[in-house]
PDB file of C-alpha atoms in Angstrom:
ATOM      1  CA  MET G   1       1.591 -16.146   8.522  1.00 64.00           C
ATOM      2  CA  ASN G   2       2.386 -12.772  10.115  1.00 74.00           C
ATOM      3  CA  LEU G   3       4.026 -10.863   7.262  1.00 75.00           C
ATOM      4  CA  SER G   4       4.421  -7.730   9.381  1.00 68.00           C
ATOM      5  CA  SER G   5       7.182  -9.520  11.295  1.00 72.00           C
ATOM      6  CA  HIS G   6       9.148  -9.783   8.018  1.00 75.00           C
ATOM      7  CA  PRO G   7       9.272  -6.113   6.863  1.00 74.00           C
ATOM      8  CA  GLU G   8      11.707  -6.583   3.966  1.00 74.00           C
ATOM      9  CA  LEU G   9       9.689  -9.463   2.547  1.00 79.00           C
ATOM     10  CA  LEU G  10       6.449  -7.528   3.021  1.00 80.00           C
ATOM     11  CA  GLU G  11       7.838  -4.558   1.073  1.00 79.00           C
ATOM     12  CA  LEU G  12       8.975  -6.852  -1.736  1.00 79.00           C
ATOM     13  CA  LEU G  13       5.610  -8.579  -1.991  1.00 84.00           C
ATOM     14  CA  ALA G  14       3.638  -5.326  -1.760  1.00 82.00           C
ATOM     15  CA  ALA G  15       5.773  -3.769  -4.521  1.00 80.00           C
ATOM     16  CA  SER G  16       5.377  -6.848  -6.721  1.00 80.00           C
ATOM     17  CA  HIS G  17       1.619  -6.821  -6.134  1.00 83.00           C
ATOM     18  CA  ALA G  18       1.361  -3.156  -7.124  1.00 80.00           C
ATOM     19  CA  LEU G  19       3.495  -3.713 -10.238  1.00 75.00           C
ATOM     20  CA  GLY G  20       1.383  -6.712 -11.250  1.00 78.00           C
ATOM     21  CA  THR G  21       4.269  -9.165 -11.221  1.00 77.00           C
ATOM     22  CA  LEU G  22       2.850 -11.179  -8.320  1.00 80.00           C
ATOM     23  CA  ARG G  23       0.540 -13.593 -10.117  1.00 81.00           C
ATOM     24  CA  GLY G  24      -1.515 -16.728  -9.761  1.00 83.00           C
ATOM     25  CA  GLY G  25      -1.751 -18.478  -6.434  1.00 82.00           C
ATOM     26  CA  ALA G  26       0.926 -16.265  -4.877  1.00 82.00           C
ATOM     27  CA  ARG G  27      -1.112 -13.141  -5.641  1.00 85.00           C
ATOM     28  CA  ARG G  28      -4.287 -14.724  -4.253  1.00 87.00           C
ATOM     29  CA  ARG G  29      -2.499 -15.750  -1.062  1.00 87.00           C
ATOM     30  CA  PHE G  30      -1.081 -12.239  -0.594  1.00 86.00           C
ATOM     31  CA  GLU G  31      -4.525 -10.676  -1.084  1.00 87.00           C
ATOM     32  CA  SER G  32      -6.061 -13.172   1.339  1.00 87.00           C
ATOM     33  CA  ILE G  33      -3.519 -12.236   4.014  1.00 86.00           C
ATOM     34  CA  ALA G  34      -4.042  -8.529   3.272  1.00 84.00           C
ATOM     35  CA  ARG G  35      -7.742  -8.896   4.005  1.00 83.00           C
ATOM     36  CA  GLU G  36      -6.925 -10.358   7.419  1.00 82.00           C
ATOM     37  CA  GLN G  37      -3.898  -8.279   8.438  1.00 82.00           C
ATOM     38  CA  ALA G  38      -4.061  -4.472   8.496  1.00 78.00           C
ATOM     39  CA  PRO G  39      -0.267  -3.929   8.149  1.00 79.00           C
ATOM     40  CA  VAL G  40      -0.208  -6.005   4.947  1.00 83.00           C
ATOM     41  CA  ARG G  41      -3.231  -4.166   3.582  1.00 83.00           C
ATOM     42  CA  ALA G  42      -1.576  -0.844   4.401  1.00 79.00           C
ATOM     43  CA  ALA G  43       1.694  -1.819   2.687  1.00 80.00           C
ATOM     44  CA  ALA G  44      -0.209  -2.784  -0.463  1.00 83.00           C
ATOM     45  CA  LEU G  45      -2.042   0.564  -0.522  1.00 79.00           C
ATOM     46  CA  VAL G  46       1.181   2.505   0.073  1.00 78.00           C
ATOM     47  CA  TRP G  47       2.852   0.897  -2.938  1.00 78.00           C
ATOM     48  CA  GLN G  48      -0.219   1.380  -5.113  1.00 76.00           C
ATOM     49  CA  SER G  49      -0.306   5.075  -4.238  1.00 70.00           C
ATOM     50  CA  ARG G  50       3.436   5.449  -4.917  1.00 65.00           C
ATOM     51  CA  LEU G  51       3.177   4.033  -8.421  1.00 65.00           C
ATOM     52  CA  SER G  52      -0.078   5.778  -9.308  1.00 63.00           C
ATOM     53  CA  SER G  53       1.300   9.160  -8.201  1.00 54.00           C
ATOM     54  CA  MET G  54       4.319   8.678 -10.482  1.00 51.00           C
ATOM     55  CA  THR G  55       2.285   7.985 -13.595  1.00 53.00           C
ATOM     56  CA  GLU G  56      -0.238  10.773 -12.949  1.00 49.00           C
ATOM     57  CA  LEU G  57       2.501  13.410 -13.101  1.00 46.00           C
ATOM     58  CA  GLN G  58       3.915  12.233 -16.410  1.00 52.00           C
ATOM     59  CA  ALA G  59       2.893  13.394 -19.851  1.00 56.00           C
ATOM     60  CA  SER G  60       1.559  10.771 -22.230  1.00 62.00           C
ATOM     61  CA  VAL G  61       4.404   9.011 -24.087  1.00 65.00           C
ATOM     62  CA  THR G  62       4.229   6.502 -26.927  1.00 72.00           C
ATOM     63  CA  PRO G  63       6.509   3.600 -25.986  1.00 71.00           C
ATOM     64  CA  ASP G  64       9.174   2.436 -28.383  1.00 75.00           C
ATOM     65  CA  PRO G  65       8.198  -0.786 -30.240  1.00 80.00           C
ATOM     66  CA  ALA G  66      11.107  -2.511 -28.509  1.00 79.00           C
ATOM     67  CA  VAL G  67       9.307  -2.057 -25.170  1.00 76.00           C
ATOM     68  CA  TRP G  68       6.277  -4.009 -26.364  1.00 80.00           C
ATOM     69  CA  THR G  69       8.556  -6.669 -27.850  1.00 84.00           C
ATOM     70  CA  ARG G  70      10.254  -7.070 -24.510  1.00 80.00           C
ATOM     71  CA  ILE G  71       6.930  -7.335 -22.672  1.00 80.00           C
ATOM     72  CA  ARG G  72       5.666  -9.909 -25.189  1.00 82.00           C
ATOM     73  CA  ASN G  73       8.863 -11.945 -24.834  1.00 82.00           C
ATOM     74  CA  MET G  74       8.531 -11.896 -21.032  1.00 80.00           C
ATOM     75  CA  ILE G  75       4.930 -13.121 -21.230  1.00 82.00           C
ATOM     76  CA  GLU G  76       5.732 -15.840 -23.750  1.00 82.00           C
ATOM     77  CA  ALA G  77       8.737 -16.998 -21.721  1.00 79.00           C
ATOM     78  CA  GLU G  78       6.652 -17.266 -18.568  1.00 75.00           C
ATOM     79  CA  GLN G  79       3.868 -19.132 -20.375  1.00 78.00           C
ATOM     80  CA  SER G  80       6.407 -21.557 -21.822  1.00 78.00           C
ATOM     81  CA  ASP G  81       7.960 -22.065 -18.397  1.00 73.00           C
ATOM     82  CA  GLN G  82       4.547 -22.724 -16.838  1.00 72.00           C
ATOM     83  CA  ALA G  83       3.736 -25.264 -19.544  1.00 75.00           C
ATOM     84  CA  MET G  84       6.994 -27.105 -18.855  1.00 75.00           C
ATOM     85  CA  GLN G  85       6.257 -27.119 -15.141  1.00 70.00           C
ATOM     86  CA  ARG G  86       2.871 -28.738 -15.744  1.00 72.00           C
ATOM     87  CA  GLN G  87       4.487 -31.495 -17.820  1.00 72.00           C
ATOM     88  CA  ARG G  88       6.948 -32.437 -15.118  1.00 68.00           C
ATOM     89  CA  THR G  89       5.990 -35.086 -12.615  1.00 60.00           C
ATOM     90  CA  ALA G  90       7.788 -36.055  -9.453  1.00 54.00           C
ATOM     91  CA  PRO G  91       5.783 -38.824  -7.724  1.00 55.00           C
ATOM     92  CA  ALA G  92       8.600 -39.892  -5.423  1.00 52.00           C
ATOM     93  CA  VAL G  93       9.478 -36.483  -4.046  1.00 50.00           C
ATOM     94  CA  THR G  94       6.839 -34.074  -2.867  1.00 49.00           C
ATOM     95  CA  PRO G  95       8.049 -30.703  -1.564  1.00 48.00           C
ATOM     96  CA  VAL G  96       6.820 -30.055   1.942  1.00 44.00           C
ATOM     97  CA  ALA G  97       6.608 -26.538   3.384  1.00 43.00           C
ATOM     98  CA  VAL G  98       8.338 -26.292   6.742  1.00 42.00           C
ATOM     99  CA  GLY G  99       7.433 -23.623   9.260  1.00 43.00           C
ATOM    100  CA  PRO G 100       5.051 -20.674   8.971  1.00 42.00           C
ATOM    101  CA  VAL G 101       6.732 -19.222   5.865  1.00 44.00           C
ATOM    102  CA  GLY G 102       6.366 -22.353   3.745  1.00 44.00           C
ATOM    103  CA  TRP G 103       3.969 -20.859   1.224  1.00 40.00           C
ATOM    104  CA  LEU G 104       6.297 -17.894   0.717  1.00 40.00           C
ATOM    105  CA  ARG G 105       8.837 -20.252  -0.783  1.00 43.00           C
ATOM    106  CA  SER G 106       6.582 -21.250  -3.647  1.00 44.00           C
ATOM    107  CA  LEU G 107       8.168 -21.010  -7.079  1.00 41.00           C
ATOM    108  CA  ALA G 108       5.383 -18.827  -8.434  1.00 45.00           C
ATOM    109  CA  LEU G 109       5.819 -16.199  -5.722  1.00 44.00           C
ATOM    110  CA  TRP G 110       9.566 -15.880  -6.113  1.00 41.00           C
ATOM    111  CA  ARG G 111       9.311 -15.849  -9.906  1.00 46.00           C
ATOM    112  CA  GLY G 112       6.928 -12.935  -9.597  1.00 48.00           C
ATOM    113  CA  ALA G 113       9.141 -11.144  -7.095  1.00 44.00           C
ATOM    114  CA  ALA G 114      12.212 -11.587  -9.281  1.00 44.00           C
ATOM    115  CA  ALA G 115      10.338 -10.220 -12.287  1.00 47.00           C
ATOM    116  CA  ALA G 116       9.513  -7.017 -10.386  1.00 47.00           C
ATOM    117  CA  GLY G 117      12.881  -5.499 -11.270  1.00 47.00           C
ATOM    118  CA  ALA G 118      12.468  -6.264 -14.968  1.00 46.00           C
ATOM    119  CA  LEU G 119       8.972  -4.846 -15.123  1.00 47.00           C
ATOM    120  CA  ALA G 120      10.072  -1.789 -13.147  1.00 48.00           C
ATOM    121  CA  THR G 121      12.596  -1.080 -15.918  1.00 44.00           C
ATOM    122  CA  VAL G 122       9.864  -1.346 -18.540  1.00 44.00           C
ATOM    123  CA  LEU G 123       7.635   0.952 -16.502  1.00 46.00           C
ATOM    124  CA  ALA G 124      10.423   3.515 -16.212  1.00 44.00           C
ATOM    125  CA  VAL G 125      10.728   3.630 -20.011  1.00 45.00           C
ATOM    126  CA  VAL G 126       6.964   3.917 -20.519  1.00 44.00           C
ATOM    127  CA  VAL G 127       6.430   6.838 -18.124  1.00 42.00           C
ATOM    128  CA  GLY G 128       9.739   8.507 -18.942  1.00 41.00           C
ATOM    129  CA  ILE G 129      11.211   8.554 -15.439  1.00 41.00           C
ATOM    130  CA  ASN G 130      13.878   6.758 -13.466  1.00 44.00           C
ATOM    131  CA  LEU G 131      11.699   4.584 -11.251  1.00 45.00           C
ATOM    132  CA  ARG G 132      14.587   3.429  -9.112  1.00 49.00           C
ATOM    133  CA  ASP G 133      15.565   6.978  -8.151  1.00 52.00           C
ATOM    134  CA  GLU G 134      11.954   7.947  -7.523  1.00 47.00           C
ATOM    135  CA  LEU G 135      11.432   5.057  -5.112  1.00 49.00           C
ATOM    136  CA  ARG G 136      14.744   5.699  -3.377  1.00 53.00           C
ATOM    137  CA  ASN G 137      13.724   9.313  -2.774  1.00 53.00           C
ATOM    138  CA  ALA G 138      10.177   8.463  -1.754  1.00 54.00           C
ATOM    139  CA  PRO G 139       9.085   9.833   1.631  1.00 55.00           C
ATOM    140  CA  ALA G 140       9.913   7.721   4.653  1.00 61.00           C
ATOM    141  CA  VAL G 141       6.915   6.106   6.299  1.00 64.00           C
ATOM    142  CA  GLN G 142       7.148   5.628  10.058  1.00 72.00           C
ATOM    143  CA  TYR G 143       3.458   5.122  10.797  1.00 81.00           C
ATOM    144  CA  VAL G 144       0.627   3.914   8.596  1.00 83.00           C
ATOM    145  CA  ALA G 145      -3.093   3.394   9.116  1.00 84.00           C
ATOM    146  CA  VAL G 146      -5.943   2.183   6.939  1.00 85.00           C
ATOM    147  CA  LEU G 147      -9.135   3.791   8.191  1.00 88.00           C
ATOM    148  CA  GLN G 148     -12.240   1.717   7.516  1.00 87.00           C
ATOM    149  CA  ASP G 149     -15.980   2.287   7.700  1.00 87.00           C
ATOM    150  CA  ASP G 150     -18.419   0.136   9.681  1.00 85.00           C
ATOM    151  CA  LYS G 151     -18.451  -2.397   6.836  1.00 83.00           C
ATOM    152  CA  SER G 152     -14.648  -2.844   6.976  1.00 79.00           C
ATOM    153  CA  ALA G 153     -14.204  -1.079   3.631  1.00 81.00           C
ATOM    154  CA  ALA G 154     -10.975   0.942   3.356  1.00 80.00           C
ATOM    155  CA  SER G 155     -11.761   4.638   3.016  1.00 84.00           C
ATOM    156  CA  MET G 156      -8.613   6.559   3.958  1.00 87.00           C
ATOM    157  CA  LEU G 157      -4.891   5.748   3.872  1.00 86.00           C
ATOM    158  CA  VAL G 158      -2.847   7.684   6.432  1.00 87.00           C
ATOM    159  CA  THR G 159       0.958   7.732   6.521  1.00 86.00           C
ATOM    160  CA  PHE G 160       3.387   9.756   8.632  1.00 86.00           C
ATOM    161  CA  ASP G 161       6.713  10.971   7.228  1.00 83.00           C
ATOM    162  CA  PRO G 162       9.074  11.856  10.107  1.00 84.00           C
ATOM    163  CA  LYS G 163      11.489  13.694   7.780  1.00 83.00           C
ATOM    164  CA  SER G 164       8.936  16.241   6.583  1.00 85.00           C
ATOM    165  CA  ARG G 165       6.907  16.007   9.819  1.00 87.00           C
ATOM    166  CA  GLN G 166       3.722  15.484   7.862  1.00 87.00           C
ATOM    167  CA  LEU G 167       0.685  13.271   7.901  1.00 88.00           C
ATOM    168  CA  VAL G 168      -0.311  12.332   4.352  1.00 86.00           C
ATOM    169  CA  LEU G 169      -3.937  11.333   3.843  1.00 88.00           C
ATOM    170  CA  GLN G 170      -5.249   9.738   0.661  1.00 85.00           C
ATOM    171  CA  ARG G 171      -8.856   8.871   0.010  1.00 86.00           C
ATOM    172  CA  VAL G 172      -9.270   5.307  -1.208  1.00 81.00           C
ATOM    173  CA  GLY G 173     -13.052   5.175  -0.873  1.00 77.00           C
ATOM    174  CA  SER G 174     -15.909   7.019  -2.552  1.00 79.00           C
ATOM    175  CA  TYR G 175     -17.324   8.886   0.468  1.00 85.00           C
ATOM    176  CA  GLN G 176     -18.420  12.448  -0.321  1.00 85.00           C
ATOM    177  CA  THR G 177     -18.849  15.100   2.368  1.00 88.00           C
ATOM    178  CA  ALA G 178     -21.920  17.354   2.276  1.00 89.00           C
ATOM    179  CA  ALA G 179     -21.308  21.073   1.738  1.00 89.00           C
ATOM    180  CA  ASP G 180     -22.257  21.968   5.331  1.00 92.00           C
ATOM    181  CA  HIS G 181     -19.995  19.366   6.977  1.00 94.00           C
ATOM    182  CA  SER G 182     -16.293  18.576   7.267  1.00 94.00           C
ATOM    183  CA  LEU G 183     -14.280  15.517   8.148  1.00 95.00           C
ATOM    184  CA  GLN G 184     -11.954  15.816  11.157  1.00 95.00           C
ATOM    185  CA  LEU G 185      -9.048  13.507  12.011  1.00 94.00           C
ATOM    186  CA  TRP G 186      -8.516  12.466  15.632  1.00 94.00           C
ATOM    187  CA  ALA G 187      -5.822  10.661  17.573  1.00 92.00           C
ATOM    188  CA  LEU G 188      -7.249   8.332  20.198  1.00 92.00           C
ATOM    189  CA  PRO G 189      -4.564   7.913  22.891  1.00 89.00           C
ATOM    190  CA  PRO G 190      -5.313   5.337  25.604  1.00 88.00           C
ATOM    191  CA  GLY G 191      -6.772   6.791  28.769  1.00 87.00           C
ATOM    192  CA  ALA G 192      -6.990  10.307  27.353  1.00 89.00           C
ATOM    193  CA  ALA G 193      -9.443  12.454  25.439  1.00 91.00           C
ATOM    194  CA  PRO G 194      -9.403  12.414  21.617  1.00 93.00           C
ATOM    195  CA  ARG G 195      -6.940  14.924  20.159  1.00 92.00           C
ATOM    196  CA  SER G 196      -7.649  16.701  16.895  1.00 93.00           C
ATOM    197  CA  LEU G 197      -5.000  16.307  14.192  1.00 92.00           C
ATOM    198  CA  GLY G 198      -6.741  18.529  11.673  1.00 92.00           C
ATOM    199  CA  VAL G 199      -9.770  19.209   9.527  1.00 93.00           C
ATOM    200  CA  LEU G 200      -9.800  17.514   6.132  1.00 92.00           C
ATOM    201  CA  GLY G 201     -10.606  19.229   2.877  1.00 86.00           C
ATOM    202  CA  ASP G 202     -12.459  17.781  -0.088  1.00 84.00           C
ATOM    203  CA  GLN G 203      -9.331  16.994  -2.116  1.00 84.00           C
ATOM    204  CA  PRO G 204      -8.405  13.327  -2.719  1.00 82.00           C
ATOM    205  CA  ALA G 205      -5.038  13.776  -0.984  1.00 83.00           C
ATOM    206  CA  LEU G 206      -3.787  16.272   1.565  1.00 87.00           C
ATOM    207  CA  LYS G 207      -1.016  16.855   4.104  1.00 89.00           C
ATOM    208  CA  LEU G 208      -1.239  17.873   7.747  1.00 91.00           C
ATOM    209  CA  ALA G 209       1.634  19.064   9.937  1.00 90.00           C
ATOM    210  CA  ALA G 210       2.440  16.631  12.743  1.00 88.00           C
ATOM    211  CA  SER G 211       5.354  15.575  14.929  1.00 86.00           C
ATOM    212  CA  ALA G 212       6.701  12.190  15.884  1.00 83.00           C
ATOM    213  CA  SER G 213       5.785  12.858  19.519  1.00 82.00           C
ATOM    214  CA  GLU G 214       2.148  13.348  18.499  1.00 82.00           C
ATOM    215  CA  MET G 215       2.137  10.004  16.717  1.00 83.00           C
ATOM    216  CA  HIS G 216       3.972   8.076  19.429  1.00 80.00           C
ATOM    217  CA  ALA G 217       1.804   5.864  21.650  1.00 79.00           C
ATOM    218  CA  VAL G 218      -1.346   6.571  19.628  1.00 87.00           C
ATOM    219  CA  PRO G 219      -2.845   3.170  18.816  1.00 89.00           C
ATOM    220  CA  THR G 220      -5.870   4.372  16.862  1.00 92.00           C
ATOM    221  CA  LEU G 221      -6.972   7.125  14.487  1.00 93.00           C
ATOM    222  CA  ALA G 222     -10.556   8.088  13.730  1.00 95.00           C
ATOM    223  CA  ILE G 223     -12.399  10.462  11.405  1.00 95.00           C
ATOM    224  CA  THR G 224     -15.655  12.068  12.502  1.00 96.00           C
ATOM    225  CA  LEU G 225     -18.268  14.066  10.653  1.00 95.00           C
ATOM    226  CA  GLU G 226     -18.377  17.601  12.050  1.00 96.00           C
ATOM    227  CA  PRO G 227     -19.938  20.969  11.168  1.00 94.00           C
ATOM    228  CA  ARG G 228     -18.218  22.819   8.350  1.00 94.00           C
ATOM    229  CA  GLY G 229     -14.723  23.836   9.472  1.00 93.00           C
ATOM    230  CA  GLY G 230     -14.550  21.353  12.344  1.00 94.00           C
ATOM    231  CA  VAL G 231     -15.107  21.780  16.055  1.00 94.00           C
ATOM    232  CA  PRO G 232     -13.534  24.721  17.930  1.00 91.00           C
ATOM    233  CA  PRO G 233      -9.953  24.215  19.201  1.00 88.00           C
ATOM    234  CA  GLY G 234      -9.875  22.378  22.504  1.00 86.00           C
ATOM    235  CA  SER G 235     -13.223  20.708  21.923  1.00 90.00           C
ATOM    236  CA  GLY G 236     -13.822  17.028  21.455  1.00 93.00           C
ATOM    237  CA  PRO G 237     -15.617  15.302  18.586  1.00 95.00           C
ATOM    238  CA  THR G 238     -19.351  15.931  18.314  1.00 94.00           C
ATOM    239  CA  GLY G 239     -20.320  13.916  15.243  1.00 93.00           C
ATOM    240  CA  PRO G 240     -20.390  10.224  14.422  1.00 94.00           C
ATOM    241  CA  VAL G 241     -17.235   8.220  13.774  1.00 95.00           C
ATOM    242  CA  LEU G 242     -17.180   7.448  10.048  1.00 94.00           C
ATOM    243  CA  PHE G 243     -13.777   5.787   9.689  1.00 93.00           C
ATOM    244  CA  LYS G 244     -11.419   4.207  12.201  1.00 92.00           C
ATOM    245  CA  GLY G 245      -8.228   2.146  12.161  1.00 89.00           C
ATOM    246  CA  ALA G 246      -5.101   1.122  14.040  1.00 87.00           C
ATOM    247  CA  LEU G 247      -1.972   3.274  13.685  1.00 86.00           C
ATOM    248  CA  ILE G 248       0.885   0.901  12.962  1.00 82.00           C
ATOM    249  CA  GLU G 249       4.559   1.744  13.396  1.00 77.00           C
ATOM    250  CA  LYS G 250       6.746   0.539  10.550  1.00 67.00           C
ATOM    251  CA  MET G 251      10.433  -0.250  10.633  1.00 53.00           C
ATOM    252  CA  LEU G 252      12.322   2.434   8.681  1.00 50.00           C
TER     253      LEU G 252
END
């Protein structure tokens, strides 16, 4: 199933996965597809970073007891519903999935997706913010890339926001750069020499100025290990490629 061809559904599933409302077999299927498809993996990381950045900026707040009561009621209601589903038998009629999106129509998946809104409300109360407004005002993402090492482990999440004309890079791996070296980001256009997009600092997240024209028709990004401060302007990469990944254009 190619989820990237269904952008609205992919966003819904990625958000539900990040919120924790995508459970059971539906969650396992989504994670299995994410391991095989870079756009799905990227969408999951984008939503995880959105939610984590919200909570990191908020002061610690003790939730009202009613919040925990609501969460407990939601859990108990779902457990009761699951128990009733197990007791039901339908030997004469067996649902059959039709077409490539059959598994997406499973009851567990859509129950989890529908619960995303309810849990988002609870989360907004806990962290003291209006989650809906925050997500509505979140930066647009036109391009996204998950840069991986030679063992296919995700190490850097790269997104491009055309409104602010910025590349946003977030470390998702544990790689540490030595004091006498720097990481440098490169665009790898087909049939042309690598083009430097900037030297990366040691911070877990950073922004680099970029334009939509620089991102257009660039199928791949790479990060090399270079001497401290990067290579001189106009020069090509001199060190080994540490991380590499496809740059994927998303539908805005």
